[in-house]
Coordinates of C-alpha atoms in Angstrom, one line a residue:
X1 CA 0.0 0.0 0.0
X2 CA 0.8 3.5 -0.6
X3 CA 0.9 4.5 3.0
X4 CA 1.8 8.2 2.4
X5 CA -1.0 8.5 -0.4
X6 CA -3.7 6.9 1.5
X7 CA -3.3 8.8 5.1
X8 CA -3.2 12.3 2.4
X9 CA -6.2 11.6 1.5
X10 CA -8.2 9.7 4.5
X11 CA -9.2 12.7 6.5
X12 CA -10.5 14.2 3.3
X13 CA -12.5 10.7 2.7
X14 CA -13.8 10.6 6.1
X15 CA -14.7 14.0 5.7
X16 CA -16.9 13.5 3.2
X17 CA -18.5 10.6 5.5
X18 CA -16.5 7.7 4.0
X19 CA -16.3 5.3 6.8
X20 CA -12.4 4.6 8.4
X21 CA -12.6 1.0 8.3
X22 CA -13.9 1.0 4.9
X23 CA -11.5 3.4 3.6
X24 CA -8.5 1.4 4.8
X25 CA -9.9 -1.8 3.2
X26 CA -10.8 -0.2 -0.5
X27 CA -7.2 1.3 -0.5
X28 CA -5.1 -1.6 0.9
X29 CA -4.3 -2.4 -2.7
X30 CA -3.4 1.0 -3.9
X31 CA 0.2 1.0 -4.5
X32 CA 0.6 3.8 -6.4
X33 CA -1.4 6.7 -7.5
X34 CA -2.7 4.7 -11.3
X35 CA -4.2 2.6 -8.9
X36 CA -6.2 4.7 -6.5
X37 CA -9.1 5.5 -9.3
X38 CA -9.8 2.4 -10.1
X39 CA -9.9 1.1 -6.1
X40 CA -11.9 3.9 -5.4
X41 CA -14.3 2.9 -8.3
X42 CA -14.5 -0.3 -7.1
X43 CA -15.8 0.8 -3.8
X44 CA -18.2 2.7 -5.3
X45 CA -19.5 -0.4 -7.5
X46 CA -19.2 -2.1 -4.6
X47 CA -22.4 0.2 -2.9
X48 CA -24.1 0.5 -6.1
X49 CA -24.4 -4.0 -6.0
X50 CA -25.8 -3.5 -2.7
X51 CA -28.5 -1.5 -3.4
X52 CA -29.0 -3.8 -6.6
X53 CA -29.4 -6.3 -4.3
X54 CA -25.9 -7.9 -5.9
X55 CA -24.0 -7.9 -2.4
X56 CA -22.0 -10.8 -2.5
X57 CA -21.0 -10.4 -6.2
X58 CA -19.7 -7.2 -5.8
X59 CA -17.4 -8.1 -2.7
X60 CA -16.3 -10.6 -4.9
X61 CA -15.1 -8.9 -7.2
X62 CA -13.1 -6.5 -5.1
X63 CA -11.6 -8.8 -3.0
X64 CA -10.5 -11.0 -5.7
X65 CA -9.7 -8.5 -7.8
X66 CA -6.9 -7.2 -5.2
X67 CA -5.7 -11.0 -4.7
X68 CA -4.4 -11.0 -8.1
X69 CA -5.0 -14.7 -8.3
X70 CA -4.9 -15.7 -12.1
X71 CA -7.6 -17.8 -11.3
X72 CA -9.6 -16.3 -8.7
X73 CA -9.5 -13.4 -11.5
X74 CA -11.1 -16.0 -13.9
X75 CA -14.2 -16.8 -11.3
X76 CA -14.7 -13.1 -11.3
X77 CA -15.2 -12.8 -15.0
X78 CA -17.5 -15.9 -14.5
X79 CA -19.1 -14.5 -11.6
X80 CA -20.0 -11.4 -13.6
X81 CA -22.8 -12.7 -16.2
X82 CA -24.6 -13.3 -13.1
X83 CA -25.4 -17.0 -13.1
X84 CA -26.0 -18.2 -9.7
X85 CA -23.8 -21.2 -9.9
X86 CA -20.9 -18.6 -10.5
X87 CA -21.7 -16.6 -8.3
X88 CA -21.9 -19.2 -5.6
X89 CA -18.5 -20.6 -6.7
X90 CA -16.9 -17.2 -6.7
X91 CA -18.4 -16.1 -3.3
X92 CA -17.3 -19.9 -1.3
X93 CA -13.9 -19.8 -3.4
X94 CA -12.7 -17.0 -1.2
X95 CA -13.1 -18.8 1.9
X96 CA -9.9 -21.4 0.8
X97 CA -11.0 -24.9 1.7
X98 CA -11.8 -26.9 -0.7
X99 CA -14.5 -28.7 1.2
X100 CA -15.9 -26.1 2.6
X101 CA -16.1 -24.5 -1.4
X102 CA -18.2 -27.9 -2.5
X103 CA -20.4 -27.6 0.6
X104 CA -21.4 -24.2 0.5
X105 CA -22.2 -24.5 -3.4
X106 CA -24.9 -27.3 -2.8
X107 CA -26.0 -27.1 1.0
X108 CA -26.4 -24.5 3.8
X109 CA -23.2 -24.1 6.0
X110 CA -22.8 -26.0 9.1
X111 CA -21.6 -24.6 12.5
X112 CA -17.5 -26.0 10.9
X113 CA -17.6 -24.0 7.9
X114 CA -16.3 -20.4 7.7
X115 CA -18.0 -18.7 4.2
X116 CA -16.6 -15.7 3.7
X117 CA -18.4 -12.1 4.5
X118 CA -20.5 -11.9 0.7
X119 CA -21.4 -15.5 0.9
X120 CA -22.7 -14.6 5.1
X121 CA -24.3 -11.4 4.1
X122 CA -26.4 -13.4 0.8
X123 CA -27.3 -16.2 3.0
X124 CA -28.6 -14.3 5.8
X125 CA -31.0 -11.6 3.8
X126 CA -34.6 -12.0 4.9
X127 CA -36.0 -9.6 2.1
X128 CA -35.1 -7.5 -1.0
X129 CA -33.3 -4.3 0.1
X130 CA -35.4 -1.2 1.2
X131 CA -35.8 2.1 -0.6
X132 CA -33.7 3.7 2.2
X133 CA -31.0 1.2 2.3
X134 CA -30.9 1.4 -1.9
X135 CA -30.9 5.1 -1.6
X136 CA -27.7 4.8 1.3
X137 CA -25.6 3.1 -0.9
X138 CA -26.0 5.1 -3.6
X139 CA -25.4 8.6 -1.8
X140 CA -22.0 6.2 -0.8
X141 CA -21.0 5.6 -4.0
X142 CA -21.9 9.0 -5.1
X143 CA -18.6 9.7 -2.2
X144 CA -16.4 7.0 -3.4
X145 CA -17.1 7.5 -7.1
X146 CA -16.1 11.1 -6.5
X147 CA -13.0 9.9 -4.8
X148 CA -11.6 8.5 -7.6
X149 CA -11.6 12.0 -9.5
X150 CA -9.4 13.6 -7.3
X151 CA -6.1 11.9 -8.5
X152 CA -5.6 12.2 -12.7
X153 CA -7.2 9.4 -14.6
X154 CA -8.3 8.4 -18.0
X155 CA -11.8 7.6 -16.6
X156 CA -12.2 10.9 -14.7
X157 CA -15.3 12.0 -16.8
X158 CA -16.8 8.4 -16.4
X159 CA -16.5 8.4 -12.3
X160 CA -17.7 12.4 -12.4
X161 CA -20.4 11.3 -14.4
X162 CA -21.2 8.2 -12.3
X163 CA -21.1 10.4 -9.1
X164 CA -23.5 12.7 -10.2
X165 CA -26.1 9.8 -11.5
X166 CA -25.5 7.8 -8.4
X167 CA -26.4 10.9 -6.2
X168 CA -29.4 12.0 -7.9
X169 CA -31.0 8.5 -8.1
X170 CA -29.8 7.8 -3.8
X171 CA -31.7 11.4 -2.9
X172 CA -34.9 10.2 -5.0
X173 CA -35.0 7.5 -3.0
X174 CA -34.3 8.9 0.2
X175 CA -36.3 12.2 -0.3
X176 CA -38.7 11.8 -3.2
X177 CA -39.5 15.4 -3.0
X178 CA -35.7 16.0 -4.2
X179 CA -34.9 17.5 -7.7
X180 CA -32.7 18.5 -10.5
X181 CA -31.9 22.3 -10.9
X182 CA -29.8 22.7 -14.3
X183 CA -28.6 25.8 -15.6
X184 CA -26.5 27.1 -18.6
X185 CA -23.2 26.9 -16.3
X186 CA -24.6 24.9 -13.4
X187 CA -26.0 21.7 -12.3
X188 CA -27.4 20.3 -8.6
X189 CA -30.1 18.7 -6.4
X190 CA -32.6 20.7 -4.5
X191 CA -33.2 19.3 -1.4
X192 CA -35.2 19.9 2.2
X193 CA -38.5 21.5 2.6
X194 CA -40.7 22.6 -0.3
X195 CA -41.4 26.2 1.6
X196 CA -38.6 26.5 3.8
X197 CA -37.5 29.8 5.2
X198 CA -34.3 30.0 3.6
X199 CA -32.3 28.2 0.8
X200 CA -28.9 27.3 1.4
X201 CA -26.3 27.3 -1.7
X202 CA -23.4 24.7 -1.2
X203 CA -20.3 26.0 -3.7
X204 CA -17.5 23.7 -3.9
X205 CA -13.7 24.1 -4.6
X206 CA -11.7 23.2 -7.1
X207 CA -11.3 19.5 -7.4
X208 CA -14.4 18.9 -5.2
X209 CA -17.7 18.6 -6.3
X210 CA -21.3 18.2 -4.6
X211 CA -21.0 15.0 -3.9
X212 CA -18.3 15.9 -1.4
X213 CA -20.4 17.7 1.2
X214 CA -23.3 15.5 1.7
X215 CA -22.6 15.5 5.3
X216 CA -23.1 19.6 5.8
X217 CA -25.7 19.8 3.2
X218 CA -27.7 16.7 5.5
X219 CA -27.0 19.2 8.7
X220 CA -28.8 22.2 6.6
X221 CA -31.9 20.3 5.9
X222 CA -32.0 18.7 9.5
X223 CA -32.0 22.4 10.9
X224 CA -35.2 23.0 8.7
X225 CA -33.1 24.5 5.5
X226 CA -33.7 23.9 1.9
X227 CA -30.3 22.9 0.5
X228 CA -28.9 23.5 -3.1
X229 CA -25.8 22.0 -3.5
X230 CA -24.1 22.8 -7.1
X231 CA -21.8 21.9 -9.4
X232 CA -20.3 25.3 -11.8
X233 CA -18.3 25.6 -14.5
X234 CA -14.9 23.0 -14.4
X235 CA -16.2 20.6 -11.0
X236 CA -17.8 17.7 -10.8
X237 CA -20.3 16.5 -13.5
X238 CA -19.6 19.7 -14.8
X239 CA -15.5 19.5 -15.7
X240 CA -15.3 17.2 -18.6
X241 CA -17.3 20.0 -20.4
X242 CA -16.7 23.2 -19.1
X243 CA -13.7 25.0 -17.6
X244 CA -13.1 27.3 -14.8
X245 CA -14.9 31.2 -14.7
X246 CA -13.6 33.7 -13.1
X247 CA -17.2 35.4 -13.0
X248 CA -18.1 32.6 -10.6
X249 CA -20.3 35.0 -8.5
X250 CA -22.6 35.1 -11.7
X251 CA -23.0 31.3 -11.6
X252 CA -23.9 31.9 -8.6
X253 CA -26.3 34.3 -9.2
X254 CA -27.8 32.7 -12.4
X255 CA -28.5 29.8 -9.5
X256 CA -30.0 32.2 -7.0
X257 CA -32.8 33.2 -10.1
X258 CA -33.0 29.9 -11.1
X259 CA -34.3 28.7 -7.5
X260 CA -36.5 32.1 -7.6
X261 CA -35.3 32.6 -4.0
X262 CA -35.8 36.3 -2.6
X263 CA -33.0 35.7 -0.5
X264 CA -30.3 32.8 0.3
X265 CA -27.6 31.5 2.2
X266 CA -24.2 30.6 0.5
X267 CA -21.3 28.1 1.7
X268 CA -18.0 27.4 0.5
X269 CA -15.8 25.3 0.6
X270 CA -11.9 25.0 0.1
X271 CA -11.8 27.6 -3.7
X272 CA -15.7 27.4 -2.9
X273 CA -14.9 29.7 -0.4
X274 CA -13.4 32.3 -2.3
X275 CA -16.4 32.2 -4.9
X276 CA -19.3 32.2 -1.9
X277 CA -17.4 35.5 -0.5
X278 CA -17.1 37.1 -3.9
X279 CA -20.8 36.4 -4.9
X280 CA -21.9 37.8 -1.2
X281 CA -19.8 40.6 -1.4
X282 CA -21.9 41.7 -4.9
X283 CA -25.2 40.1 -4.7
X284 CA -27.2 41.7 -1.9
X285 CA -29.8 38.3 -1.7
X286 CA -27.1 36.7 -0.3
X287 CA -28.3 37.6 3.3
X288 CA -25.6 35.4 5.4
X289 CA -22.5 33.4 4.3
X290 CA -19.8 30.8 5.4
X291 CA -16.4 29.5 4.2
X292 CA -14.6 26.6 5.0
X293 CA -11.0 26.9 4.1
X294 CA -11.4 29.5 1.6
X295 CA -8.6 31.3 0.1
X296 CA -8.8 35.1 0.3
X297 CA -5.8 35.6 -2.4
X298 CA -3.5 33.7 -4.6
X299 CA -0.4 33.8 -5.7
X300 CA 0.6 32.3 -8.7
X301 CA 4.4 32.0 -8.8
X302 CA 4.2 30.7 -4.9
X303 CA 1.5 27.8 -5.4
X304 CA 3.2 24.2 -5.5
X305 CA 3.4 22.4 -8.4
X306 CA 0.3 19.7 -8.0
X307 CA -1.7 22.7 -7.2
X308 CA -0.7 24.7 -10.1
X309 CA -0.9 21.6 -12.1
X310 CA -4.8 21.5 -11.3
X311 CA -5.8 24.7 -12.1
X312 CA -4.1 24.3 -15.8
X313 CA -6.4 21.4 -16.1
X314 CA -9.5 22.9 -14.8
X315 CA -9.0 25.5 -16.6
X316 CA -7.9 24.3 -19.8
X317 CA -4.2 26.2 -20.2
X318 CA -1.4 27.3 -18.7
X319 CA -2.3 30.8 -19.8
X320 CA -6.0 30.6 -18.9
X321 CA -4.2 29.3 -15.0
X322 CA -2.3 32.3 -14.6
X323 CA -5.3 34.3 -15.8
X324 CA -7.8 32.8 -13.2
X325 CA -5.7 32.7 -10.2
X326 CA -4.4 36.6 -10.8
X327 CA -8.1 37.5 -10.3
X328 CA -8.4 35.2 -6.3
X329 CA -8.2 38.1 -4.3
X330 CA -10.6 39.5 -2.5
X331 CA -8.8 43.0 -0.7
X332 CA -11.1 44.9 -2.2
X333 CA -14.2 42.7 -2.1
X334 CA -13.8 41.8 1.6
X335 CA -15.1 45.7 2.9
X336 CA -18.6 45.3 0.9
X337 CA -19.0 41.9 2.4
X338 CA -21.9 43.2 4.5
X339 CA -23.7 40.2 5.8
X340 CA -23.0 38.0 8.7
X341 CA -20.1 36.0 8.0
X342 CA -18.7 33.1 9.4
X343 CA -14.4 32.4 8.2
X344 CA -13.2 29.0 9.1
X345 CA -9.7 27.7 8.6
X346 CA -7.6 25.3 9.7
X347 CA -4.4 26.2 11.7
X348 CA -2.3 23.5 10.2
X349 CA -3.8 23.9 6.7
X350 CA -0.6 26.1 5.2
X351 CA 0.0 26.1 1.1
X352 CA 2.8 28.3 -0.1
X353 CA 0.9 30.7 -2.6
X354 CA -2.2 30.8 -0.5
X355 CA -3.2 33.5 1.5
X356 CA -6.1 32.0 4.0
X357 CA -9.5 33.4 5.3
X358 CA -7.7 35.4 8.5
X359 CA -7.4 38.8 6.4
X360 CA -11.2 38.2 5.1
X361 CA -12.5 37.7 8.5
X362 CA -10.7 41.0 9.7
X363 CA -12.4 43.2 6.9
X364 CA -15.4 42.2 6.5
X365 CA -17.4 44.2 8.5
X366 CA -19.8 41.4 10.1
X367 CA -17.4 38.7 9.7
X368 CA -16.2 36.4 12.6
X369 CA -13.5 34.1 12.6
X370 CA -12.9 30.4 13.7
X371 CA -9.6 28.9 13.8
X372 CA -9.3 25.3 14.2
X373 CA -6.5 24.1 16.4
X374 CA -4.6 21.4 14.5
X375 CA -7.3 21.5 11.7
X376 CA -5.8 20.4 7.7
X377 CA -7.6 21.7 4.4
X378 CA -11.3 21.6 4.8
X379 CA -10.5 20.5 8.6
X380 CA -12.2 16.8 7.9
X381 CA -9.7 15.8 10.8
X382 CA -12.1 17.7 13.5
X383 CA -15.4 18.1 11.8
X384 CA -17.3 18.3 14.8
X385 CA -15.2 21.6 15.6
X386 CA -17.0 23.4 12.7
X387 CA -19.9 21.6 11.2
X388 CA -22.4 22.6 13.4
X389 CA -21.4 26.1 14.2
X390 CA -21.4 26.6 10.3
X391 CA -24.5 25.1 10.1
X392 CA -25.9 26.8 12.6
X393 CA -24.6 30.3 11.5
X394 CA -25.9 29.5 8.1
X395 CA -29.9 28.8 9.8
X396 CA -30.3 31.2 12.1
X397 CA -33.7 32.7 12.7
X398 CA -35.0 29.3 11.0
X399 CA -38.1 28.0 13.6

């Protein structure tokens, strides 16, 4: 395993509500970084068996696929046209006896026998799964699906895509009143109450995407918010089609008409941050706003190389990189930020080239700031330092 790779991104994973244990077992295998999309995809095929009610063939397939066996990798190809007698054979094949293989393909097992977790988990279902358990696992490999975009791969657009699908069918299932709010230069899911007091906007950063921040947008609608949570130009289902703006606040604003709100909330998060403070600072519906590691400058020579790397991706050129991040700064923005505003950064979150949300919180004239002690970028390493003040912040008044 790729011990440094896998601890960079695991607070980041958790974050997003990716469980710890189940993090460490999908990236056991990943060796290097070619190999963390496709084990991240694999978690998130994993979920979207389960809620097909195909449990133990998708374990199978992951854990033999990460054995490497030549012929355990032959049972999986078997196992995947879905006859029951491969299946079976896949599933008891991982266990490693031989009897106990030929026994659990033609009888129940007996107290001796020790099947292996997918052949367990098919044995012991009672019933088909439920709508809410079907719309769980989607929403989780919505999370792991949009895992797999965050290191450079050839099937970036296929697991953005998948994220996006897999997200929007989970919160049909889970909140039927849920739906689709697409725009020239935006895309999202409109969740929470059909007349609730106020509308929250969640903005990601630059390599995030919705599907990141189910977590906060679940603690909006639980304090009585409706939730928008959005994809713009160059993130998420959004970047194999579109590139970076640096009229974000616009987007924003186009999404603000498009919910035909009279006045909103706005979140961001990590680059999000910078774009919910620019859009608050000009848009006077924005009536209270929060940022979660937000940059208030940039500067281009400083930034590291990955970082700089990213931002020529997402925004299609070297040139067009340069371009965007001269325009990340928010000195003169920050005064007209007149609504309540809530900074959050972490203390240990430091990039070279980044100026963080300190000099935002000091200018802005309704702006307080929370630090969090020992907290990284997007501070998923102490979420219960910030979550609920943000959300709070963001309902207030809300009965």
């Amino acid at each position: 395993m790729n011990a440094e790779l896998v601890e960079s991104m695991f607070s980041r994973a958790t974050g997003a509500g990716i469980d710890p244990h189940d993090y460490r077992r999908a990236c056991a295998a990943v060796a290097t970084p070619a190999d963390w999309a496709p084990a991240c995809g694999a978690a998130a095929e994993r979920y979207r068996a389960a809620a097909q009610d195909r449990v133990a063939t998708a374990q199978d397939r992951v854990a033999t696929a990460q054995d490497g066996a030549a012929g355990a990798q032959d049972r999986v190809a078997t196992a995947q046209d879905g006859a029951a007698g491969a299946r079976d054979r896949v599933a008891t094949a991982q266990d490693g006896a031989a009897g106990a293989r030929d026994r659990a393909a033609t009888e129940p097992p007996t107290g001796h026998d020790r099947p292996n977790r997918g052949a367990a988990a098919t044995r012991c279902r009672t019933a088909p799964p439920s709508s809410v358990t079907r719309g769980e696992n989607l929403l989780m490999a919505a999370r792991w699906a949009h895992l797999a975009t965050l290191i450079p791969d050839s099937d970036h657009p296929v697991h953005a895509a998948a994220a996006d699908s897999d997200a929007e069918e989970g919160f049909s299932l889970l909140e039927p009143d849920s739906r689709r709010i697409t725009g020239t230069d935006f895309t999202g899911i409109l969740r929470g109450p059909a007349h609730a007091e106020r509308t929250v906007i969640v903005v990601p950063g630059l390599d995030s995407s919705k599907d990141e921040f189910h977590v906060l947008a679940d603690a909006l609608v639980r304090r009585g918010a409706a939730v928008f949570a959005m994809d713009g130009p160059g993130q998420g289902a959004l970047a194999a089609t579109s590139t970076m703006t640096t009229d974000y606040p616009a987007v924003i604003g186009a999404v603000i008409d498009a919910l035909g709100a009279a006045e909103v909330g706005v979140v961001g998060l990590s680059l999000g941050g910078y774009y919910a403070a620019a859009a608050a600072a000009l848009d006077p519906r924005i009536t209270v706003a929060a940022t979660v590691s937000g940059p208030f400058r940039l500067d281009w020579p400083a930034l590291p190389d990955p970082i700089a790397d990213l931002i020529t991706r997402r925004a299609g050129s070297r040139e067009a990189a340069e371009a965007f991040a001269s325009t990340v700064d928010l000195t003169t923005l920050a005064p007209a930020l007149r609504c309540p505003l809530l900074v959050v950064d972490g203390a240990d979150d430091v990039i070279p080239g980044v100026t963080d949300g300190a000099p935002l919180a000091r200018s802005a004239p309704r702006a307080h700031y929370l630090r969090i002690p020992g907290g990284d970028h997007l501070v998923g390493n102490n979420r219960p330092a910030w979550l609920p003040v943000v959300a709070d912040h963001l309902t207030e008044g809300i009965r």
